[in-house]
Amino acid sequence: MDHSPAAMPRPHTPAGEVSAQAVPLVDIAASLEPDPSDLAAAEAVKPSGPVARPTEGAWLGGVCQALDDRLGWPTVVTRLIFLVLSLWLFAGVAIYGVLWLVWPQAKAEPAIGLAAASRAGYRPVQRAKGPPSLAVGASLTVYGLGAAFLMRWYGERWAGWEALGWIPRHSFALLGICLGGALIWRRWDQRGRQPRAAAGWVTLGRAGLGALLAVGPMVGTIWLDDGWTTASKVLGVGAATLVLALLLAGPWLLHPDVWGAEREERAIGQTRADMAAHLHDSVLQTLAMIQRQAADPKAVAALARHQERELRQWLYGDVADEASLTAQLKATAAEIEDAYGVPIDIVTVGDAALTPPLDALVRAAREAILNAAKHSGAPRIDVYAEVGDETTEVFVRDRGRGFDAAAVGEDRMGIRGSILDRMHRHGGVVGLRSSLGEGTEVRLEMAR
Amino acid sequence: MTQVGPSQSVNRPRVVIVDDHEMFRAGVRHEIGPAVEIVAEAGDVDSAVAAIKQTRPDLVLLDVHLPGGGGTEVIKRVQARQPDTKFLALSVSDVAEDVIGVIRAGARGYVTKSISGPELVEAIDRVATGDAVFSPRLAGFVLDAFSGAIDLASVDEELDRLSAREREVLRLIARGYSYREIARELFISVKTVETHVSSVLRKLQLSNRHQLAQWANARKLV
């Protein structure tokens, strides 16, 4: 991972000669007969966990995309279904709204290091995409249910399509309330995502507009239904309520940040303390160790490498499933890297839950890495794991001294017992290629 | 590929180093100094854009994380006026989202900061001559991103697929093979390997499959 593939140290042999010596990557055993019980247990890691609404590529709340992710239906289909459902008593709208509320938004919580880099403007600005607001979802629900109710109500009073001509007035009031509510409450969802300076007049304007949207159609409808006297009374009561609410909420309105700011400060203080403790436990200790072992470059390099890996995981790491193949493989590589001081670069594609055969694969890979670290003398070991649809492969490669693959005796227990037998027991295949002075590559393949 | 050593002084690529860590710039300067001509250095987006505009380098060694909007911002601003400038991205974070992001913005290669001096020089040389440089990690990301079903709604189907050969080349890069070793393994020329990698780069930059963005986001959730 830490190098360009373009320039590898190529000791001793000029490019032309090598291929002649190289033993082809022979399959030492070709029994790819998977144990059916193992196969059943092997499942992809991906579609587990709770449903989440993605933000990327969402039209509204990402509900259709979440359905797509889970059921595998194309979004075109799910969107159409919701549209058609909406024609019947707004059911689509209501269901969409409820799902919006119930399913959490896919939280792309960035790693600490990335979040910090983003805040400091070290990364391209990630715009908060779409309206991920819960308020909009809630409004949709209210509107969907309300409109359906209105429709049924009028449907009983005026049968059939006649009702449709009547609906607008009341449903406009409903729509106004929903829109106004969403406009005001969205602000709350988006707090912290916008710079503070943007608050103030914009917020006030939004609130005013929202209130107007909600109150206007409501009062208008009452006016049209029951005459101005009733409407003015409603307005009066509303105004009195508002004054009372303002009186009660006055202190918080004047100092809106008192509580929030205090809590925020405390949280920041705690985070800072945690950070300091972490740095003390890790980086500071390592730096002290490095100074003490300054005379031993290999030890220094190993220490630095270990610290780098740990810090990288802390800052940028993704929280991988402990029981997944790649997590195990990475842990194994880290352990050997620390023990032998040889950098191990590991690249993985895909992932799968750890099953007995995959566990055997990891153990075999461990042995292969261990062999390379102990015997090859290579400055670095490359490990590549790929979880495919049918098989999982792991390659362990070093550019060390290599050995004569044909002459692997029964005495080489490492290869025989730990790699070959282990893989064979689970129906796996081992490929081995090595040539003197050229290095070794072990290929492990297991049906999943 | 020609071997670039200290002895070769003709046609040394003119390089601008952009990184906000002075210490890192000094280290790189020391390591690649003899093999390339360092025409300018910069520590943030604005000064980088100004320096590139002024010196018109062959190649910009670009840190992914940079004050003022990151390396992506530099590429965007420079490419409008100087589309010929080539970028080699360098990062310590190795996060898929950022790496893919800077490549999609227009960088022709990506390497991590712990790369050795000679390797960096060869990568610079490769990118400066118009080829692409993929680290094993980047090859893994690309294989990951392009795996799985093809989006029905995607317009450019051809761009959304890697050919069997391209996939093979990427797999070998991910396994730690050098271009030369890949050429030998597949019985093709180094030039052909470079062509395949450049073609993958083009697909990565042009493909608009939304999975690419989604994938980078979703990765962190797994």
XYZ file of C-alpha atoms in Angstrom:
670
model
C 0.000 0.000 0.000
C 2.811 2.329 0.687
C 4.605 2.230 -2.558
C 4.246 2.604 -6.221
C 4.069 -0.657 -8.072
C 6.224 0.913 -10.679
C 9.502 0.736 -8.885
C 10.398 -2.317 -6.947
C 13.894 -3.146 -5.921
C 14.872 -5.960 -8.214
C 17.985 -7.501 -6.745
C 20.513 -9.687 -8.505
C 18.690 -10.794 -11.599
C 18.193 -8.831 -14.765
C 14.618 -8.892 -15.945
C 15.069 -11.335 -18.766
C 16.513 -14.285 -16.919
C 14.120 -14.611 -14.129
C 11.147 -16.146 -15.795
C 13.175 -19.142 -16.797
C 13.915 -20.044 -13.209
C 10.528 -19.261 -11.854
C 8.443 -22.251 -10.979
C 4.936 -21.683 -12.271
C 2.269 -21.088 -9.712
C 1.403 -24.765 -9.483
C -1.672 -25.927 -7.744
C -0.327 -28.388 -5.291
C -3.783 -29.777 -4.735
C -6.708 -29.228 -7.004
C -9.447 -30.529 -4.811
C -11.856 -27.672 -4.979
C -14.701 -29.762 -3.627
C -16.299 -27.530 -1.056
C -17.939 -28.988 1.994
C -21.640 -28.160 1.562
C -22.074 -27.329 5.228
C -19.301 -24.791 4.967
C -20.846 -23.234 1.914
C -24.160 -22.732 3.632
C -22.470 -20.917 6.450
C -20.597 -18.581 4.157
C -22.557 -15.437 3.747
C -21.614 -12.024 2.577
C -21.228 -9.457 5.287
C -22.937 -6.641 3.464
C -26.731 -6.792 3.727
C -26.955 -6.989 7.484
C -27.679 -4.435 10.121
C -30.534 -1.964 10.262
C -31.948 -0.269 7.197
C -30.601 3.202 6.616
C -31.560 5.942 4.218
C -28.615 6.990 2.086
C -28.056 10.676 1.443
C -26.200 10.291 -1.816
C -28.452 10.230 -4.855
C -31.635 10.605 -2.834
C -34.527 12.523 -4.374
C -36.409 13.116 -1.186
C -35.565 11.227 1.963
C -33.750 8.329 0.351
C -36.485 5.850 1.254
C -36.639 4.343 -2.243
C -32.870 3.967 -2.253
C -32.942 2.263 1.109
C -35.518 -0.164 -0.301
C -33.281 -0.651 -3.302
C -30.306 -1.429 -1.097
C -32.275 -3.902 0.946
C -34.550 -5.598 -1.585
C -32.518 -5.120 -4.702
C -35.416 -3.525 -6.559
C -34.370 -0.718 -8.864
C -35.293 2.711 -7.556
C -37.286 3.354 -10.728
C -39.691 0.623 -9.629
C -39.940 1.650 -5.977
C -40.482 5.286 -6.900
C -43.246 4.283 -9.281
C -44.887 2.142 -6.620
C -44.966 5.086 -4.226
C -46.425 7.336 -6.905
C -49.166 4.849 -7.747
C -49.907 4.288 -4.053
C -50.222 8.032 -3.615
C -53.069 8.137 -6.093
C -55.083 6.052 -3.676
C -55.895 8.215 -0.664
C -52.338 9.575 -0.459
C -51.247 6.250 0.980
C -47.892 6.472 -0.791
C -47.185 9.848 0.779
C -48.075 8.643 4.259
C -46.103 5.399 3.970
C -43.128 7.265 2.570
C -43.321 9.744 5.439
C -43.520 7.013 8.057
C -40.570 5.119 6.583
C -38.658 8.390 6.497
C -39.278 8.806 10.210
C -38.664 5.207 11.157
C -35.524 4.489 9.174
C -32.526 6.430 10.339
C -30.456 8.347 7.879
C -27.319 6.547 6.800
C -24.806 8.271 8.950
C -21.574 8.831 7.127
C -19.808 9.541 10.378
C -16.275 10.338 9.269
C -13.247 9.134 11.166
C -11.743 11.612 13.626
C -8.862 12.560 11.379
C -11.101 13.168 8.398
C -13.601 15.190 10.365
C -10.795 17.383 11.658
C -9.337 17.794 8.178
C -12.760 18.753 6.856
C -13.300 21.328 9.584
C -9.920 22.882 8.925
C -10.681 23.110 5.212
C -8.057 20.531 4.255
C -10.537 18.571 2.214
C -13.022 19.530 -0.465
C -16.225 20.791 1.088
C -18.767 18.058 1.447
C -22.085 19.738 0.973
C -24.809 18.420 3.192
C -26.788 16.860 0.400
C -30.505 16.804 -0.022
C -33.098 17.485 2.624
C -32.285 14.809 5.154
C -34.563 16.549 7.570
C -36.827 14.551 9.822
C -39.212 17.505 9.839
C -39.911 17.001 6.165
C -40.609 13.330 6.785
C -42.953 14.206 9.626
C -44.711 16.786 7.461
C -45.153 14.242 4.706
C -46.682 11.808 7.165
C -49.070 14.390 8.583
C -49.984 15.564 5.132
C -50.495 12.074 3.774
C -52.666 10.975 6.687
C -54.525 14.288 6.846
C -55.229 14.384 3.156
C -56.406 10.800 3.216
C -58.695 11.639 6.110
C -60.048 14.711 4.313
C -60.640 12.664 1.239
C -62.559 9.991 3.082
C -64.544 12.581 4.920
C -65.578 14.419 1.796
C -65.876 11.164 -0.031
C -68.679 10.223 2.328
C -70.403 13.580 2.115
C -70.029 13.974 -1.622
C -69.545 10.662 -3.276
C -66.899 10.121 -5.912
C -64.994 12.680 -7.906
C -67.184 15.516 -6.787
C -65.218 15.461 -3.573
C -62.033 16.260 -5.440
C -63.368 19.658 -6.414
C -63.957 20.437 -2.758
C -60.754 19.212 -1.326
C -58.357 21.959 -2.283
C -59.546 24.461 0.279
C -59.061 22.242 3.280
C -56.106 20.400 1.946
C -54.420 23.713 1.196
C -54.732 24.576 4.852
C -53.212 21.219 5.655
C -50.490 21.659 3.066
C -49.747 25.121 4.455
C -49.401 23.814 7.986
C -47.155 20.987 6.857
C -44.949 23.183 4.694
C -44.712 25.876 7.337
C -43.894 23.353 10.008
C -41.227 21.724 7.877
C -39.698 25.097 7.067
C -39.409 26.076 10.710
C -38.333 22.742 12.092
C -35.835 21.930 9.384
C -33.692 24.586 10.910
C -33.315 22.414 13.974
C -32.138 19.406 12.042
C -29.544 21.429 10.262
C -28.072 23.099 13.265
C -24.361 22.672 13.493
C -24.083 22.006 9.789
C -24.212 25.674 8.894
C -21.914 28.430 9.954
C -23.276 30.423 12.829
C -23.230 33.672 10.909
C -25.891 32.356 8.598
C -28.359 32.279 11.472
C -30.124 35.442 12.575
C -32.118 37.130 9.861
C -32.352 34.068 7.684
C -33.763 32.052 10.543
C -36.166 34.815 11.443
C -37.309 35.120 7.840
C -37.813 31.387 7.616
C -39.789 31.308 10.823
C -41.956 34.188 9.619
C -42.577 32.565 6.277
C -43.325 29.252 7.939
C -45.787 30.859 10.327
C -47.471 32.698 7.483
C -47.724 29.490 5.476
C -49.251 27.658 8.390
C -51.579 30.351 9.753
C -52.697 31.964 6.491
C -54.517 29.062 4.863
C -55.818 27.898 8.224
C -57.490 31.195 9.037
C -58.582 31.564 5.425
C -60.323 28.233 5.511
C -62.105 28.996 8.753
C -63.131 32.346 7.320
C -64.593 30.706 4.235
C -66.279 27.946 6.204
C -67.642 29.767 9.229
C -67.429 33.446 8.432
C -65.149 36.228 9.579
C -66.379 36.427 13.186
C -65.203 32.939 13.964
C -61.975 33.475 12.078
C -61.201 36.691 13.962
C -61.898 34.982 17.260
C -59.563 32.157 16.342
C -56.953 34.715 15.367
C -57.391 36.512 18.682
C -57.015 33.339 20.722
C -54.001 32.431 18.623
C -52.389 35.800 19.231
C -53.007 35.558 22.981
C -51.441 32.087 23.040
C -48.454 33.383 21.133
C -47.935 36.237 23.610
C -48.133 33.799 26.512
C -45.667 31.477 24.818
C -43.288 34.371 24.171
C -43.472 35.433 27.812
C -42.710 31.935 28.988
C -39.963 31.302 26.491
C -38.481 34.788 26.800
C -35.330 33.883 28.769
C -34.368 31.132 26.342
C -35.101 33.301 23.348
C -32.842 36.036 24.665
C -30.018 33.666 25.557
C -30.595 30.752 23.292
C -27.087 29.435 23.569
C -26.640 29.329 27.313
C -27.434 25.679 27.773
C -26.274 24.489 24.415
C -22.962 26.283 24.609
C -22.241 25.018 28.083
C -22.914 21.449 27.101
C -20.887 21.829 23.957
C -17.958 23.243 25.867
C -18.044 20.406 28.334
C -18.114 17.882 25.486
C -15.192 19.563 23.781
C -13.260 19.591 27.029
C -13.849 15.881 27.496
C -12.872 15.090 23.935
C -9.703 17.073 24.379
C -8.836 15.179 27.527
C -9.475 11.846 25.816
C -7.308 12.922 22.932
C -4.481 13.969 25.236
C -4.694 10.674 27.076
C -4.597 8.753 23.837
C -1.601 10.658 22.538
C 0.153 10.151 25.841
C -0.460 6.425 25.796
C 0.549 5.948 22.221
C 2.658 8.522 20.446
C 4.512 9.869 23.454
C 5.475 6.391 24.619
C 6.639 5.449 21.157
C 8.712 8.597 20.811
C 10.384 7.824 24.137
C 11.090 4.262 22.980
C 12.470 5.493 19.697
C 14.919 7.761 21.477
C 16.086 4.950 23.707
C 16.645 2.643 20.758
C 18.036 5.253 18.417
C 21.109 3.120 17.789
C 19.063 0.314 16.286
C 17.533 1.507 13.020
C 15.495 -1.629 12.553
C 13.868 -1.295 15.940
C 13.182 2.382 15.298
C 11.574 1.599 11.968
C 9.448 -1.127 13.531
C 8.339 1.178 16.332
C 7.479 3.951 13.915
C 5.607 1.532 11.719
C 3.603 0.166 14.618
C 2.744 3.633 15.822
C 1.805 4.746 12.358
C -0.562 1.818 11.930
C -2.182 2.433 15.268
C -2.559 6.160 14.785
C -3.865 5.681 11.273
C -6.496 3.290 12.536
C -7.465 5.731 15.250
C -7.660 8.727 12.937
C -8.923 7.306 9.686
C -9.840 3.730 10.464
C -13.159 2.258 9.648
C -14.829 0.223 12.295
C -14.580 -3.148 10.653
C -16.523 -6.102 11.886
C -14.211 -7.971 14.239
C -15.347 -11.306 12.903
C -14.830 -10.514 9.240
C -12.183 -12.049 7.054
C -10.340 -8.818 6.332
C -10.376 -7.697 9.954
C -8.820 -10.995 11.004
C -6.296 -10.870 8.231
C -5.278 -7.324 9.123
C -4.962 -8.201 12.784
C -2.809 -11.181 11.877
C -0.568 -9.101 9.644
C -0.209 -6.452 12.336
C 0.763 -9.042 14.910
C 3.485 -10.523 12.681
C 4.664 -7.082 11.649
C 5.211 -6.184 15.277
C 6.881 -9.465 16.108
C 9.338 -9.516 13.213
C 9.696 -5.875 12.280
C 8.952 -6.484 8.615
C 6.464 -4.094 7.025
C 3.433 -5.965 5.724
C 1.311 -4.149 3.181
C -2.159 -5.546 3.048
C -4.765 -4.756 0.410
C -8.231 -6.257 0.531
C -11.123 -6.287 -1.881
C -14.545 -7.229 -0.587
C -15.218 -8.899 2.718
C -17.049 -11.869 4.161
C -18.064 -13.196 7.531
C -15.584 -15.588 9.031
C -16.675 -19.179 8.460
C -14.704 -22.322 9.377
C -13.108 -22.602 5.914
C -12.320 -18.892 5.820
C -10.894 -19.156 9.299
C -8.653 -21.933 8.039
C -7.708 -19.651 5.167
C -6.685 -16.900 7.568
C -4.612 -19.350 9.606
C -2.918 -20.652 6.492
C -2.238 -17.082 5.384
C -0.796 -16.396 8.812
C 1.625 -19.256 8.373
C 2.586 -18.042 4.915
C 3.207 -14.507 6.161
C 5.127 -15.877 9.106
C 7.346 -17.928 6.794
C 8.024 -14.893 4.660
C 8.815 -12.763 7.698
C 11.099 -15.380 9.240
C 12.937 -16.836 6.299
C 12.729 -14.660 3.218
C 14.785 -11.715 4.401
C 12.583 -9.511 2.226
C 12.265 -5.853 3.191
C 8.504 -5.971 2.794
C 5.678 -8.471 2.411
C 2.657 -7.850 0.202
C -0.623 -9.456 1.128
C -3.644 -9.264 -1.110
C -7.033 -10.750 -0.302
C -9.999 -10.796 -2.612
C -13.437 -12.070 -1.736
C -15.081 -13.062 -4.978
C -18.493 -14.459 -5.754
C -17.339 -18.037 -5.622
C -13.890 -18.102 -4.139
C -11.785 -16.176 -1.713
C -8.138 -15.786 -2.549
C -5.211 -14.620 -0.511
C -1.797 -13.909 -1.996
C 1.284 -13.577 0.145
C 4.274 -12.275 -1.694
C 7.826 -11.428 -0.754
C 10.868 -10.462 -2.738
C 13.215 -12.393 -0.518
C 15.713 -15.118 -1.099
C 13.172 -17.712 -2.210
C 13.676 -21.454 -2.265
C 13.396 -24.409 -4.552
C 9.704 -25.197 -4.465
C 10.184 -28.673 -5.880
C 12.424 -29.582 -2.989
C 10.052 -28.807 -0.168
C 10.662 -31.764 2.043
C 8.371 -33.439 4.476
C 10.374 -31.751 7.164
C 9.049 -28.316 6.270
C 6.240 -28.599 8.739
C 5.291 -24.955 8.305
C 4.230 -25.459 4.759
C 3.068 -29.030 4.993
C 1.080 -29.011 8.202
C -0.019 -25.484 8.641
C -0.693 -24.490 5.087
C -1.292 -27.462 2.830
C -3.136 -29.786 5.199
C -5.154 -27.012 6.715
C -6.310 -25.813 3.320
C -6.994 -29.307 2.024
C -9.179 -30.171 4.955
C -11.577 -27.445 3.885
C -11.299 -28.081 0.184
C -8.932 -25.239 -0.512
C -6.130 -24.922 -3.001
C -2.575 -23.818 -2.408
C -0.357 -22.456 -5.118
C 3.309 -21.915 -4.468
C 5.827 -20.156 -6.607
C 9.329 -19.496 -5.551
C 12.696 -19.146 -7.106
C 16.074 -18.540 -5.611
C 16.939 -14.894 -5.271
C 13.601 -13.924 -6.691
C 11.195 -14.346 -3.830
C 8.134 -16.364 -3.057
C 4.453 -16.068 -3.671
C 1.861 -18.226 -1.970
C -1.660 -18.322 -3.334
C -4.409 -19.591 -1.095
C -7.830 -20.201 -2.518
C -10.946 -21.283 -0.700
C -14.471 -21.731 -1.983
C -16.851 -19.582 -0.018
C 10.507 2.736 -18.862
C 13.701 4.647 -18.743
C 15.732 4.452 -15.618
C 15.934 7.814 -13.975
C 18.984 8.261 -11.869
C 20.983 11.114 -10.494
C 23.186 11.011 -13.554
C 20.398 11.918 -15.900
C 20.123 15.660 -15.981
C 18.649 16.225 -19.401
C 14.880 16.390 -19.530
C 14.443 16.212 -15.812
C 10.761 16.768 -15.102
C 9.974 20.160 -13.621
C 8.119 19.587 -10.392
C 6.148 21.681 -7.936
C 5.792 20.209 -4.447
C 2.551 21.056 -2.708
C 2.281 19.998 0.911
C 1.467 21.895 4.056
C 4.138 20.148 6.109
C 7.439 21.922 5.705
C 9.270 18.942 7.127
C 7.759 16.593 4.595
C 8.579 18.948 1.729
C 12.168 19.086 2.897
C 12.320 15.310 3.023
C 10.919 14.924 -0.483
C 13.196 17.647 -1.789
C 16.160 15.813 -0.389
C 15.084 12.460 -1.804
C 14.025 13.380 -5.303
C 16.138 16.505 -5.680
C 18.832 15.022 -7.913
C 16.382 13.323 -10.269
C 13.926 16.120 -10.867
C 13.978 19.874 -11.073
C 11.978 21.356 -8.234
C 10.739 24.702 -9.473
C 8.472 25.712 -6.616
C 6.907 24.680 -3.351
C 3.608 25.616 -1.804
C 1.801 24.975 1.454
C -1.822 25.755 0.675
C -4.304 25.883 -2.175
C -3.941 29.546 -3.112
C -0.166 29.650 -3.153
C -0.093 26.320 -4.988
C -2.347 27.604 -7.744
C -0.256 30.770 -8.023
C 3.012 28.825 -8.112
C 1.743 26.427 -10.768
C 0.449 29.293 -12.846
C 3.784 31.032 -12.655
C 6.200 28.158 -13.147
C 4.158 25.921 -15.482
C 5.651 22.652 -14.209
C 5.432 19.244 -15.873
C 4.126 17.703 -12.743
C 2.672 18.693 -9.397
C 3.295 16.500 -6.378
C 0.077 17.143 -4.551
C -0.938 16.440 -0.974
C -4.538 15.291 -0.693
C -5.208 17.215 2.518
C -4.369 20.872 2.142
C -5.549 24.100 3.758
C -8.034 25.864 1.526
C -10.072 22.942 0.226
C -7.641 20.080 -0.314
C -5.737 18.853 -3.332
C -8.921 18.460 -5.329
C -9.413 22.200 -5.222
C -5.934 22.821 -6.651
C -6.590 20.456 -9.541
C -9.948 22.023 -10.308
C -8.560 25.535 -10.371
C -5.434 24.728 -12.365
C -7.073 22.501 -14.935
C -9.347 25.248 -16.132
C -6.344 27.233 -17.340
C -3.544 24.702 -17.694
C -5.094 21.413 -18.690
C -1.689 19.940 -19.481
C -0.443 20.012 -15.907
C -0.153 16.529 -14.482
C -0.805 15.703 -10.872
C 0.533 12.912 -8.713
C -1.401 12.696 -5.477
C 0.264 11.887 -2.193
C -1.491 11.178 1.043
C -0.987 9.883 4.523
C -4.629 9.103 5.189
C -5.246 6.414 2.574
C -8.995 6.867 2.845
C -10.919 5.543 -0.150
C -13.187 8.548 -0.420
C -10.304 11.002 -0.618
C -8.150 8.893 -2.877
C -10.921 8.233 -5.388
C -11.950 11.880 -5.075
C -8.576 13.286 -6.039
C -8.207 10.792 -8.891
C -11.630 11.659 -10.215
C -10.717 15.310 -10.028
C -7.905 14.623 -12.457
C -4.791 13.295 -10.717
C -2.962 10.711 -12.802
C -1.673 8.709 -9.920
C -1.747 8.118 -6.224
C 0.956 7.012 -3.825
C 1.223 7.042 -0.053
C 3.673 9.248 1.770
C 5.765 6.398 3.072
C 6.866 5.583 -0.485
C 10.644 5.294 -0.853
C 12.676 7.885 -2.721
C 13.514 5.827 -5.828
C 9.954 4.605 -6.078
C 8.674 8.158 -5.905
C 11.085 9.241 -8.612
C 9.903 6.480 -10.889
C 6.274 7.311 -10.178
C 6.939 10.979 -10.992
C 8.640 10.000 -14.187
C 5.785 7.775 -15.207
C 3.125 10.392 -14.549
C 5.189 13.149 -16.169
C 5.321 11.133 -19.377
C 1.569 10.778 -19.380
C 1.101 7.390 -17.786
C -0.781 6.503 -14.658
C 0.526 5.264 -11.340
C -1.599 3.134 -9.076
C -0.493 2.041 -5.644
C -1.626 -1.445 -4.592
C -4.075 0.215 -2.249
C -5.614 2.283 -5.041
C -5.826 -0.807 -7.255
C -7.734 -2.516 -4.441
C -10.110 0.435 -4.135
C -10.790 0.423 -7.858
C -11.421 -3.321 -7.964
C -13.774 -2.893 -5.054
C -15.572 0.045 -6.597
C -16.050 -1.606 -9.951
C -17.147 -4.937 -8.566
C -20.762 -5.882 -8.217
C -23.760 -5.386 -10.413
C -23.902 -2.661 -12.972
C -26.415 0.044 -12.301
C -29.380 -0.213 -14.638
C -29.687 3.536 -14.896
C -26.094 4.076 -15.885
C -25.643 5.717 -19.239
C -22.130 4.755 -20.218
C -22.177 1.049 -19.774
C -18.799 0.561 -21.292
C -17.260 2.972 -18.833
C -18.739 1.093 -15.934
C -16.996 -2.144 -16.681
C -13.401 -3.167 -16.427
C -12.201 -5.527 -19.113
C -10.910 -8.905 -18.001
C -7.400 -7.791 -18.850
C -7.692 -4.544 -16.913
C -8.978 -6.455 -13.947
C -6.067 -8.854 -14.209
C -3.567 -5.999 -14.308
C -5.179 -4.318 -11.316
C -5.138 -7.541 -9.359
C -1.450 -7.922 -9.986
C -0.805 -4.343 -8.910
C -2.778 -5.030 -5.753
C -0.645 -8.113 -5.183
C 2.428 -5.896 -5.183
C 3.730 -6.525 -8.684
C 5.674 -3.856 -10.505
C 4.691 -2.942 -14.064
C 7.649 -4.887 -15.351
C 6.684 -7.975 -13.385
C 3.119 -7.678 -14.612
C 4.307 -7.483 -18.185
C 6.328 -10.636 -17.696
C 3.491 -12.451 -15.950
C 0.964 -11.694 -18.672
C 3.365 -11.948 -21.602
C 2.726 -8.381 -22.676
C 4.940 -5.336 -22.942
C 5.359 -2.770 -20.195
C 3.835 -0.274 -22.593
C 0.697 -2.404 -22.804
C 0.505 -2.576 -19.032
C 0.683 1.206 -18.957
C -2.060 1.405 -21.557
C -4.323 -0.788 -19.444
C -3.700 1.262 -16.315
C -4.341 4.505 -18.190
C -7.565 3.054 -19.498
C -8.656 2.142 -15.974
C -7.797 5.661 -14.876
C -9.934 7.088 -17.657
C -12.882 4.918 -16.660
C -12.433 5.908 -13.053
C -12.513 9.569 -14.006
C -15.300 9.456 -16.547
C -17.636 6.805 -15.235
C -20.630 8.415 -13.675
C -21.966 5.341 -11.990
C -23.362 6.672 -8.806
C -22.160 3.592 -7.021
C -18.678 5.044 -7.120
C -19.611 7.833 -4.788
C -22.005 5.667 -2.870
C -19.460 2.964 -2.493
C -16.890 5.307 -1.033
C -19.439 6.487 1.483
C -20.810 3.093 2.315
C -17.376 1.631 2.883
C -17.126 3.388 6.165
C -20.325 1.809 7.375
C -19.399 -1.808 6.866
